CSV table of C-alpha atoms in Angstrom, one decimal:
chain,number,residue,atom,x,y,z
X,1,UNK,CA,209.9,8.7,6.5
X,2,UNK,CA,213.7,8.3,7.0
X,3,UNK,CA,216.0,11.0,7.3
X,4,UNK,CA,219.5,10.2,5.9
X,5,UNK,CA,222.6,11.7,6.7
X,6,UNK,CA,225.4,11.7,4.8
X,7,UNK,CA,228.4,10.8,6.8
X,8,UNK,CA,230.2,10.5,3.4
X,9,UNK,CA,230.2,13.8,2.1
X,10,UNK,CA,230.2,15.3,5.7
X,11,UNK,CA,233.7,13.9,6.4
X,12,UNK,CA,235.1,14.5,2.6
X,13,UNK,CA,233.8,17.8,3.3
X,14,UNK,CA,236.0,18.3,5.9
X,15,UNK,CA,239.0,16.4,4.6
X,16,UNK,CA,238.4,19.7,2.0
X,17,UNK,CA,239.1,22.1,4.8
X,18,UNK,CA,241.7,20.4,6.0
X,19,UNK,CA,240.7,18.1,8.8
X,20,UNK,CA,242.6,14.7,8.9
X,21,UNK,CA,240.8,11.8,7.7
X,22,UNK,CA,240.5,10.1,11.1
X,23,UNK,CA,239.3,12.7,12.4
X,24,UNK,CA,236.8,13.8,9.7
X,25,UNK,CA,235.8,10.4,10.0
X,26,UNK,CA,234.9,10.3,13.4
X,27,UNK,CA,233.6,13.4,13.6
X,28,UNK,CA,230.7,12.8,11.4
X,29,UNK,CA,229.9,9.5,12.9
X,30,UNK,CA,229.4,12.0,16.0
X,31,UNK,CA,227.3,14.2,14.4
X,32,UNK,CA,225.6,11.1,12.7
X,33,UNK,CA,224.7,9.9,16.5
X,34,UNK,CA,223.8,12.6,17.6
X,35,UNK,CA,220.9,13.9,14.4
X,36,UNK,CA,220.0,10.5,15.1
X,37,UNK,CA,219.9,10.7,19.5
X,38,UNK,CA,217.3,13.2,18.5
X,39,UNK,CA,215.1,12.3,15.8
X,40,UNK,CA,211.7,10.7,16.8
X,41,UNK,CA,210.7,7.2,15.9
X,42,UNK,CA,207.8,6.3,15.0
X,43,UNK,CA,206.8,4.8,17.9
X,44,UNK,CA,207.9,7.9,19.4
X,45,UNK,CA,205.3,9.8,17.1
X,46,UNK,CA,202.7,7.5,18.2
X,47,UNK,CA,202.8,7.5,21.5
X,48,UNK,CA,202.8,11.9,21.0
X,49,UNK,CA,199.3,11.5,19.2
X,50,UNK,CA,198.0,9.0,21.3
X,51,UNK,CA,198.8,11.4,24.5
X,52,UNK,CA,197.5,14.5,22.6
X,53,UNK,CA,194.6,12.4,21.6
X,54,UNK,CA,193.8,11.4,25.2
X,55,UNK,CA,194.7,15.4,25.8
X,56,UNK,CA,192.2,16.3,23.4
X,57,UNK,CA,189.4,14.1,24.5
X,58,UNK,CA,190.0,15.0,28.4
X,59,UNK,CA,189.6,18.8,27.3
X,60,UNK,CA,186.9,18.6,25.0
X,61,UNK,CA,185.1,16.1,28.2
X,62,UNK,CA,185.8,19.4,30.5
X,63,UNK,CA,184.8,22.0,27.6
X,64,UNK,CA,181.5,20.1,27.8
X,65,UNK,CA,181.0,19.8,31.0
X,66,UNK,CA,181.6,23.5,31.2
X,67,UNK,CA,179.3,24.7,28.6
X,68,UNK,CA,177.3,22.8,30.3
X,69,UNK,CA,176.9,24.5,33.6
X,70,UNK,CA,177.5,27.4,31.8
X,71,UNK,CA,173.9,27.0,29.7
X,72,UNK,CA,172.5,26.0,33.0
X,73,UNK,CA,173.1,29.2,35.0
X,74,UNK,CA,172.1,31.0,32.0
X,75,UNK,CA,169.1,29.3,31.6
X,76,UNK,CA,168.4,29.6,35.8
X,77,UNK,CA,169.2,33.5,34.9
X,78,UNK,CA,166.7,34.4,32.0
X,79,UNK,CA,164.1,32.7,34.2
X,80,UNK,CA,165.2,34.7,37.3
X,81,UNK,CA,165.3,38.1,34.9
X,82,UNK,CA,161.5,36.8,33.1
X,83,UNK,CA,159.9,36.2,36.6
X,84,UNK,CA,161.8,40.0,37.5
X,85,UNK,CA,160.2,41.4,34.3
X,86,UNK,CA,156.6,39.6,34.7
X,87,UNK,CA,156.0,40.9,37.8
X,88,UNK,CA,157.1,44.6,37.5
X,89,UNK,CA,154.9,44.2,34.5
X,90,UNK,CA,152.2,43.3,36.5
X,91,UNK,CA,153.1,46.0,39.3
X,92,UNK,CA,153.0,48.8,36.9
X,93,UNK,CA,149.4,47.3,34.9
X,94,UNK,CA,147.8,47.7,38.7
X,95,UNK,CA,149.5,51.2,39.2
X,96,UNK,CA,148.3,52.1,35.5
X,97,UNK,CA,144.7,50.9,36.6
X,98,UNK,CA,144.6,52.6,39.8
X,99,UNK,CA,146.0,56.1,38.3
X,100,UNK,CA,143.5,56.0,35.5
X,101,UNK,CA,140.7,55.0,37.2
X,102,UNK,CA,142.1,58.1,39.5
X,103,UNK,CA,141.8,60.2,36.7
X,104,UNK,CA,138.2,59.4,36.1
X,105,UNK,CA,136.5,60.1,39.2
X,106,UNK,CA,138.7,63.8,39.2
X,107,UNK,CA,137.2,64.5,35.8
X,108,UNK,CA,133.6,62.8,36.6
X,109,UNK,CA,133.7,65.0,40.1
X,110,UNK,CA,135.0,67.7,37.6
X,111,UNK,CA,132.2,67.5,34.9
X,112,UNK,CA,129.2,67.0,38.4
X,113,UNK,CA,130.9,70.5,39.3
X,114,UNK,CA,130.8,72.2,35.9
X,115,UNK,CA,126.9,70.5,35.2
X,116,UNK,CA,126.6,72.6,38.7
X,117,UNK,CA,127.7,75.5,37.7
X,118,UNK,CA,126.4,75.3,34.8
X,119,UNK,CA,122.7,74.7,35.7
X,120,UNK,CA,123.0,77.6,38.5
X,121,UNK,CA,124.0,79.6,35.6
X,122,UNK,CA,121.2,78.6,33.4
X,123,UNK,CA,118.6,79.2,36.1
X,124,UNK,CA,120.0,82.6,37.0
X,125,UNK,CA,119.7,83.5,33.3
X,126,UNK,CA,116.1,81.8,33.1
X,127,UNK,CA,115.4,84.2,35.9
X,128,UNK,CA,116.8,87.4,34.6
X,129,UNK,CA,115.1,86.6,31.0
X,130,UNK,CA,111.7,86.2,33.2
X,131,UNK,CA,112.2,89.4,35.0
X,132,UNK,CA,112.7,91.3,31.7
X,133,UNK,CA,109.6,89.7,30.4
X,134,UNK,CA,107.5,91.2,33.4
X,135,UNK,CA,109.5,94.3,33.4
X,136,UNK,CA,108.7,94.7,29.6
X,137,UNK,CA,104.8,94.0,30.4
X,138,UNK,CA,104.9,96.1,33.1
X,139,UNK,CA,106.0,99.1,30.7
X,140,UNK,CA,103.9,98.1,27.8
């Protein structure tokens, strides 16, 4: 795509103003140079998207490499934190074990002492019920 200016109209433009022909004249050749000093040629353009390609590919090399040690030390981590979990998993299984197995000898020594109690209760009242029984005989 070209881009034309129109040193033509530019310097009749100015002639309308005022400005002497010569000088109108020159003045848009000037301006003419000087669109043109900084317009981009093609070449220009395609040495820009060869650079930003090259730009591009150099990031996108780094972005990988990145992500890449990025995944790594995530991965390292998740196996750091499962090896953490697994074994205060384990740690609190063995203190569940020991407390509950805790538990049941205090309620098996619990239930010898009430069986105890309970058969020193039974032969006290086997007792009395026999002393009534003579008593009764005795009065009969």
């Amino acid at each position: 795509m070209t881009m034309a200016f129109d040193t033509l109209r530019y310097a009749q433009r100015l002639q309308q103003v005022g400005v002497a022909r010569e000088q109108a004249e020159a003045h848009a050749e000037l301006a003419r140079d000087m669109i043109i000093a900084d317009l981009a040629t093609k070449a220009d353009l395609a040495a820009a998207v060869e650079e930003l390609g090259a730009d591009i590919a150099r990031l996108g090399g780094g972005l990988r490499s990145e992500i890449s040690g990025v995944d790594t030390g995530l991965r390292t981590e998740i196996r750091r934190v499962e090896t953490d979990l697994h074994t205060e998993l384990e740690r609190f299984d063995t203190s569940l074990h020991t407390e509950i197995r805790r538990v049941e000898t205090d309620l098996r020594t619990e239930l010898k002492l009430l069986e105890q109690r309970m058969t020193i209760k039974l032969g006290a009242m086997l007792a009395a019920g026999v002393a009534l029984v003579i008593a009764a005989q005795k009065l009969l």
